[in-house]
Coordinates of C-alpha atoms in Angstrom, one line a residue:
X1 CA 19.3 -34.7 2.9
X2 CA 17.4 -37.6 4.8
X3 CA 16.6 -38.6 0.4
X4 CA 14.7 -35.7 -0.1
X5 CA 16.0 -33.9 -2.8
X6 CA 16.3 -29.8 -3.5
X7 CA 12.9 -29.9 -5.7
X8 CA 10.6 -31.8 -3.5
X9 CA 12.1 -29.4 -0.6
X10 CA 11.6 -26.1 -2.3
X11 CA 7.8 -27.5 -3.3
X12 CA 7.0 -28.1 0.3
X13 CA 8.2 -24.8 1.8
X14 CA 7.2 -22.3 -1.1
X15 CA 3.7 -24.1 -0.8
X16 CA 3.5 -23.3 3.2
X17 CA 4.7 -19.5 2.5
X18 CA 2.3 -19.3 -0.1
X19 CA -0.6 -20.4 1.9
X20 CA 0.0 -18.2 5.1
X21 CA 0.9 -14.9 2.8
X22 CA -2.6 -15.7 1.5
X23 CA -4.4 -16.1 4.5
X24 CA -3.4 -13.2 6.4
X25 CA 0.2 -14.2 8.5
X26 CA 3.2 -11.7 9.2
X27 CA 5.9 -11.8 7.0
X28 CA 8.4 -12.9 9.7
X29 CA 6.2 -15.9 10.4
X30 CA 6.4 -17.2 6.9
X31 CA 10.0 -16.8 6.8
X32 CA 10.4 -18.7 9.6
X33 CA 8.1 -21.1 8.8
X34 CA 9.4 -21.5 5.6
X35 CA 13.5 -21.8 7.3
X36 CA 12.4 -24.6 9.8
X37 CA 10.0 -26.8 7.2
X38 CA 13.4 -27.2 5.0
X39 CA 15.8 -27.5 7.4
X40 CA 13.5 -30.2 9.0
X41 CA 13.2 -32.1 5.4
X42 CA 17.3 -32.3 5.6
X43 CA 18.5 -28.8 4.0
X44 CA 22.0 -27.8 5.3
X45 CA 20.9 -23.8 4.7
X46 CA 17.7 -21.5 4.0
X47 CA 17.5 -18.3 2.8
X48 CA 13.5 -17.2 2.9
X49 CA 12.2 -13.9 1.5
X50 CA 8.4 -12.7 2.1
X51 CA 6.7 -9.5 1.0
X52 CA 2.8 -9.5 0.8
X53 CA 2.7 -9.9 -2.8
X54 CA 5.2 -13.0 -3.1
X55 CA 7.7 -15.3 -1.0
X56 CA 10.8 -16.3 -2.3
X57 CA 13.4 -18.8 -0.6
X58 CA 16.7 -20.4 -2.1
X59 CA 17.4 -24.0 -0.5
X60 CA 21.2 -25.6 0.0
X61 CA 22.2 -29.3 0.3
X62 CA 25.6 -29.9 1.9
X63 CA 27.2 -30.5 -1.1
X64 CA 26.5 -27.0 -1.7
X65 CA 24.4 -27.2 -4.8
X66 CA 22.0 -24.9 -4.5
X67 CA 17.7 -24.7 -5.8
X68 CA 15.9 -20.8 -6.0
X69 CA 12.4 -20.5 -6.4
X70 CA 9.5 -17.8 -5.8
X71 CA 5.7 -17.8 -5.8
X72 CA 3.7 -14.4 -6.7
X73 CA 0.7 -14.1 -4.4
X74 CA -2.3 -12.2 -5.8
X75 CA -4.9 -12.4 -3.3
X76 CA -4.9 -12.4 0.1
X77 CA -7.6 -12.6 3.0
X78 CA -7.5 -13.2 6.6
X79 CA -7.9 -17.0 7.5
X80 CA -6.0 -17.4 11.1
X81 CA -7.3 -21.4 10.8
X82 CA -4.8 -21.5 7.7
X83 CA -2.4 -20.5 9.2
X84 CA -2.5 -22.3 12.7
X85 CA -2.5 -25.3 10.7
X86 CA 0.5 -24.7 8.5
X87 CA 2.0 -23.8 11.8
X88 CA 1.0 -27.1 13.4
X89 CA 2.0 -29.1 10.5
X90 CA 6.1 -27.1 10.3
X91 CA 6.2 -28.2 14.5
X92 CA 5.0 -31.9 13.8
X93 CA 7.3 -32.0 10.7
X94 CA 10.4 -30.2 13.0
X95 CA 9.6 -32.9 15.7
X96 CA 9.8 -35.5 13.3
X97 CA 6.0 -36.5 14.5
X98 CA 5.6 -36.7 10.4
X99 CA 7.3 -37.1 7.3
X100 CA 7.7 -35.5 3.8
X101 CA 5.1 -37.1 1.9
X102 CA 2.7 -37.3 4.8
X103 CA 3.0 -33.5 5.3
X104 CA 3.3 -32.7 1.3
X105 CA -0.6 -34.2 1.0
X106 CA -2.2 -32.5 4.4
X107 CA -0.4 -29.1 2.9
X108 CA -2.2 -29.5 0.2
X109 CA -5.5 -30.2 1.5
X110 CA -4.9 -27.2 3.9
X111 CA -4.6 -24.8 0.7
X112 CA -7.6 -26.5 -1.3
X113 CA -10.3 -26.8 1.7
X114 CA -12.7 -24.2 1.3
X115 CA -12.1 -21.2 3.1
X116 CA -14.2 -19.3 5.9
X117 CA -17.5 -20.3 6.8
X118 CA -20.7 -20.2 4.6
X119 CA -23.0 -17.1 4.0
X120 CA -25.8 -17.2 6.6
X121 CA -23.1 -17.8 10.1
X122 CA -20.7 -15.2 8.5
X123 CA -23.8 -12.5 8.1
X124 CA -24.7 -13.5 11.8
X125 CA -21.4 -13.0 13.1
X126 CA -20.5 -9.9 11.6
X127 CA -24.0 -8.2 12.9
X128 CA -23.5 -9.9 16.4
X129 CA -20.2 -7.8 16.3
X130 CA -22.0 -5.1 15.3
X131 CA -24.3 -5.3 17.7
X132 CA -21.8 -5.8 20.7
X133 CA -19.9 -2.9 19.4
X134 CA -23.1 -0.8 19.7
X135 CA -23.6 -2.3 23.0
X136 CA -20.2 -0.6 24.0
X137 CA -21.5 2.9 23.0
X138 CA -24.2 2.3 25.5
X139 CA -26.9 1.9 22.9
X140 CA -30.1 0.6 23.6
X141 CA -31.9 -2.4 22.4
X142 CA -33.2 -0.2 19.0
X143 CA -29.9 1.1 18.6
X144 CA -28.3 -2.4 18.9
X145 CA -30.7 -3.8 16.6
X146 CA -30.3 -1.8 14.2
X147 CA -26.2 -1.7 14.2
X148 CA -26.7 -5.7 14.1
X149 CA -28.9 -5.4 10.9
X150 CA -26.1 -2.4 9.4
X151 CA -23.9 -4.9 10.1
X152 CA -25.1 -8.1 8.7
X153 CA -25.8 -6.0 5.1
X154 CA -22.2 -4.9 4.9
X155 CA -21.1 -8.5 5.1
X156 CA -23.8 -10.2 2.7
X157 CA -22.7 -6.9 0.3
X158 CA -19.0 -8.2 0.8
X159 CA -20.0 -11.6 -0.2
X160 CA -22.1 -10.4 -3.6
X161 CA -18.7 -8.2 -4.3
X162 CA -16.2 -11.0 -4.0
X163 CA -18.3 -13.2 -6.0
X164 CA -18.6 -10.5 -9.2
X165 CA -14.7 -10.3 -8.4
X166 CA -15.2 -7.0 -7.7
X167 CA -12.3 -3.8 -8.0
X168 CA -10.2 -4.2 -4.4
X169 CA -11.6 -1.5 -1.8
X170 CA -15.1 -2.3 -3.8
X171 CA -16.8 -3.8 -0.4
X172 CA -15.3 -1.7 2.0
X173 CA -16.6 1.5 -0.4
X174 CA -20.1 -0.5 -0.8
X175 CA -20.4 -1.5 2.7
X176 CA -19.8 1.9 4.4
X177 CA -22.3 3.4 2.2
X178 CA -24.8 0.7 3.1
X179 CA -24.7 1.2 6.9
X180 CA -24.3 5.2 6.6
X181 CA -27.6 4.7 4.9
X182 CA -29.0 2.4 7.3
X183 CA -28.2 4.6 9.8
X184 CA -29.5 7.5 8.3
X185 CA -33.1 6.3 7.5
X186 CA -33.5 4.6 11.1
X187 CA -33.0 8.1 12.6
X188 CA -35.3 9.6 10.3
X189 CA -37.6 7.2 11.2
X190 CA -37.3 7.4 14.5
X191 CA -35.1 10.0 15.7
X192 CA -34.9 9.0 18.9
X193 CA -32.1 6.5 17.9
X194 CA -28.5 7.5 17.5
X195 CA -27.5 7.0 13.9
X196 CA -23.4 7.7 14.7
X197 CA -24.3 4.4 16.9
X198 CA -25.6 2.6 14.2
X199 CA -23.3 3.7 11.9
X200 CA -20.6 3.2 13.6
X201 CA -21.8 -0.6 14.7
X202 CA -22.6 -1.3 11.1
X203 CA -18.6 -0.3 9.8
X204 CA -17.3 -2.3 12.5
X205 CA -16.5 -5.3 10.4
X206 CA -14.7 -3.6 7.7
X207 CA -11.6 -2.2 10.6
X208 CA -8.6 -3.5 8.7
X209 CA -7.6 -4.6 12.6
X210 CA -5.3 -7.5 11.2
X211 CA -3.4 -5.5 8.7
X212 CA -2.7 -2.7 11.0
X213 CA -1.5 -5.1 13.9
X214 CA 0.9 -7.2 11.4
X215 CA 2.4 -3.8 9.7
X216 CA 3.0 -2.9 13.3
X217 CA 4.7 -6.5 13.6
X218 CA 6.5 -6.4 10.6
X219 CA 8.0 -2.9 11.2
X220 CA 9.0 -4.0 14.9
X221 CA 10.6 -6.9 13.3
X222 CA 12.9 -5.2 10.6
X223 CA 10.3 -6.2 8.0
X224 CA 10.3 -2.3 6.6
X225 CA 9.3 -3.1 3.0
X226 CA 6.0 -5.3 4.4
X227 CA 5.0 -3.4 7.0
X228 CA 5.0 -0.1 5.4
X229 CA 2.9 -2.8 1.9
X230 CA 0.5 -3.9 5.0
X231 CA -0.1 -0.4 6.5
X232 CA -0.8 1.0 2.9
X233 CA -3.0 -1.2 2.9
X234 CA -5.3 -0.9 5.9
X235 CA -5.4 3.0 5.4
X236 CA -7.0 2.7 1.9
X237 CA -9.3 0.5 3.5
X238 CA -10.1 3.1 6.4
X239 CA -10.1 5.6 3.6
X240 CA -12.4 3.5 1.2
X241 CA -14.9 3.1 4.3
X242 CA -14.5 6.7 5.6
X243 CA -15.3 8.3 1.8
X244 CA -18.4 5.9 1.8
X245 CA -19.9 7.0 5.1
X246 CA -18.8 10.8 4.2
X247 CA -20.5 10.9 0.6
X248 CA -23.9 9.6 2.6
X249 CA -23.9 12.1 5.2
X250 CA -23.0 14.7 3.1
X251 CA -25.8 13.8 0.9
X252 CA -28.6 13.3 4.2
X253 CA -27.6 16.8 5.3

């Protein structure tokens, strides 16, 4: 097995899977991320396993002894940079462009470098989407305005949540409220501006888009189990942002 034995195999791959389930990947990339990291470190067979809430792979030498291991996964966000990495790394390691150790320490960096991007270009890129989003209602400059400033407060809200550790659905609840509101009070103030535009700008971030188009993957894939996990999933998000912008509106009426 090229004198890499079972353990050091089984470390390396359940690492990757871990990493990518975190950050957002489909189930069937894992797994066969997972299949062609071993098989490039030497192992004669790979049997992989991924749902979203752990990954699970059983690794065989040719001698037929055989090493099963699994990894619970407890949180998960969307990081795409994670996981074109990981990616990048299994090809160089398939291509033998780099070896075990090499690729053991840059997998490791990969899943302890800090994640995302800091507060202030995070707040301005979720309002800029806002904003565009707005832009695609045919809103005006107020109206865009506005939907970039709804915007922006659901993601700084989503960034005071996730530091408290806040209850799962907690942001997207929080959020919807906040831009409901936002829209609300600009078109009291001045009526002439659309508050379903602004509203509807200011939830933009929260669309679980991700989730819903890897269920969709997972289900076309045979991944039944994960896709239906994934697609429970995105609708108690759209149901945790829906019940925030409903309470408010009920409420203005």
């Amino acid at each position: 097995m090229n004198g890499i034995s079972l353990e050091k195999i089984v470390a390396l791959v359940i690492l990757a899977g871990e990493v990518m389930l975190k950050n957002g990947a489909e189930t069937s990339r894992v797994e066969q991320t997972m299949v062609h990291m071993a098989r490039a470190c030497g192992a004669a067979k790979v049997e992989s396993f991924a749902i979203p809430t752990g990954v699970f792979v059983t690794v065989t030498d040719g001698a037929g002894n055989s090493l099963t291991t699994m990894r619970r996964v407890y949180n998960r966000t969307i990081n795409l940079d994670r996981i074109a990495k990981v990616n990048e790394l299994s090809r160089r390691l398939a291509d033998h462009r780099l070896d075990y150790e090499a690729a053991q320490s840059l997998l490791q960096h990969i899943a302890k470098e800090r994640s995302g991007f800091s507060l202030g270009p995070s707040v301005i890129a979720s309002g800029v989407v806002g904003a565009g989003f707005a832009v695609l209602q045919d809103a005006g400059p107020g109206e865009a305005g506005f939907a970039f400033l709804a915007a922006a407060l659901v993601r700084y809200i989503a960034h005071i949540v996730s530091r408290l550790h806040g209850v799962r659905f907690t942001f997207e609840f929080l959020g919807a409220m906040a831009a409901a509101l936002t829209g609300v009070m600009v078109n009291w103030l001045w009526p002439q501006i659309s508050r379903d535009i602004v509203i509807v700008g200011g939830i933009i971030p929260l669309v679980p888009g991700v989730a819903i188009t890897n269920a969709i993957s997972d289900v076309i894939a045979g991944d039944l189990l994960s896709g239906l996990s994934r697609g429970l999933e995105a609708a108690l998000t759209s149901v945790a942002v829906a019940m925030g912008v409903v309470i408010v509106l009920a409420i203005s009426v």
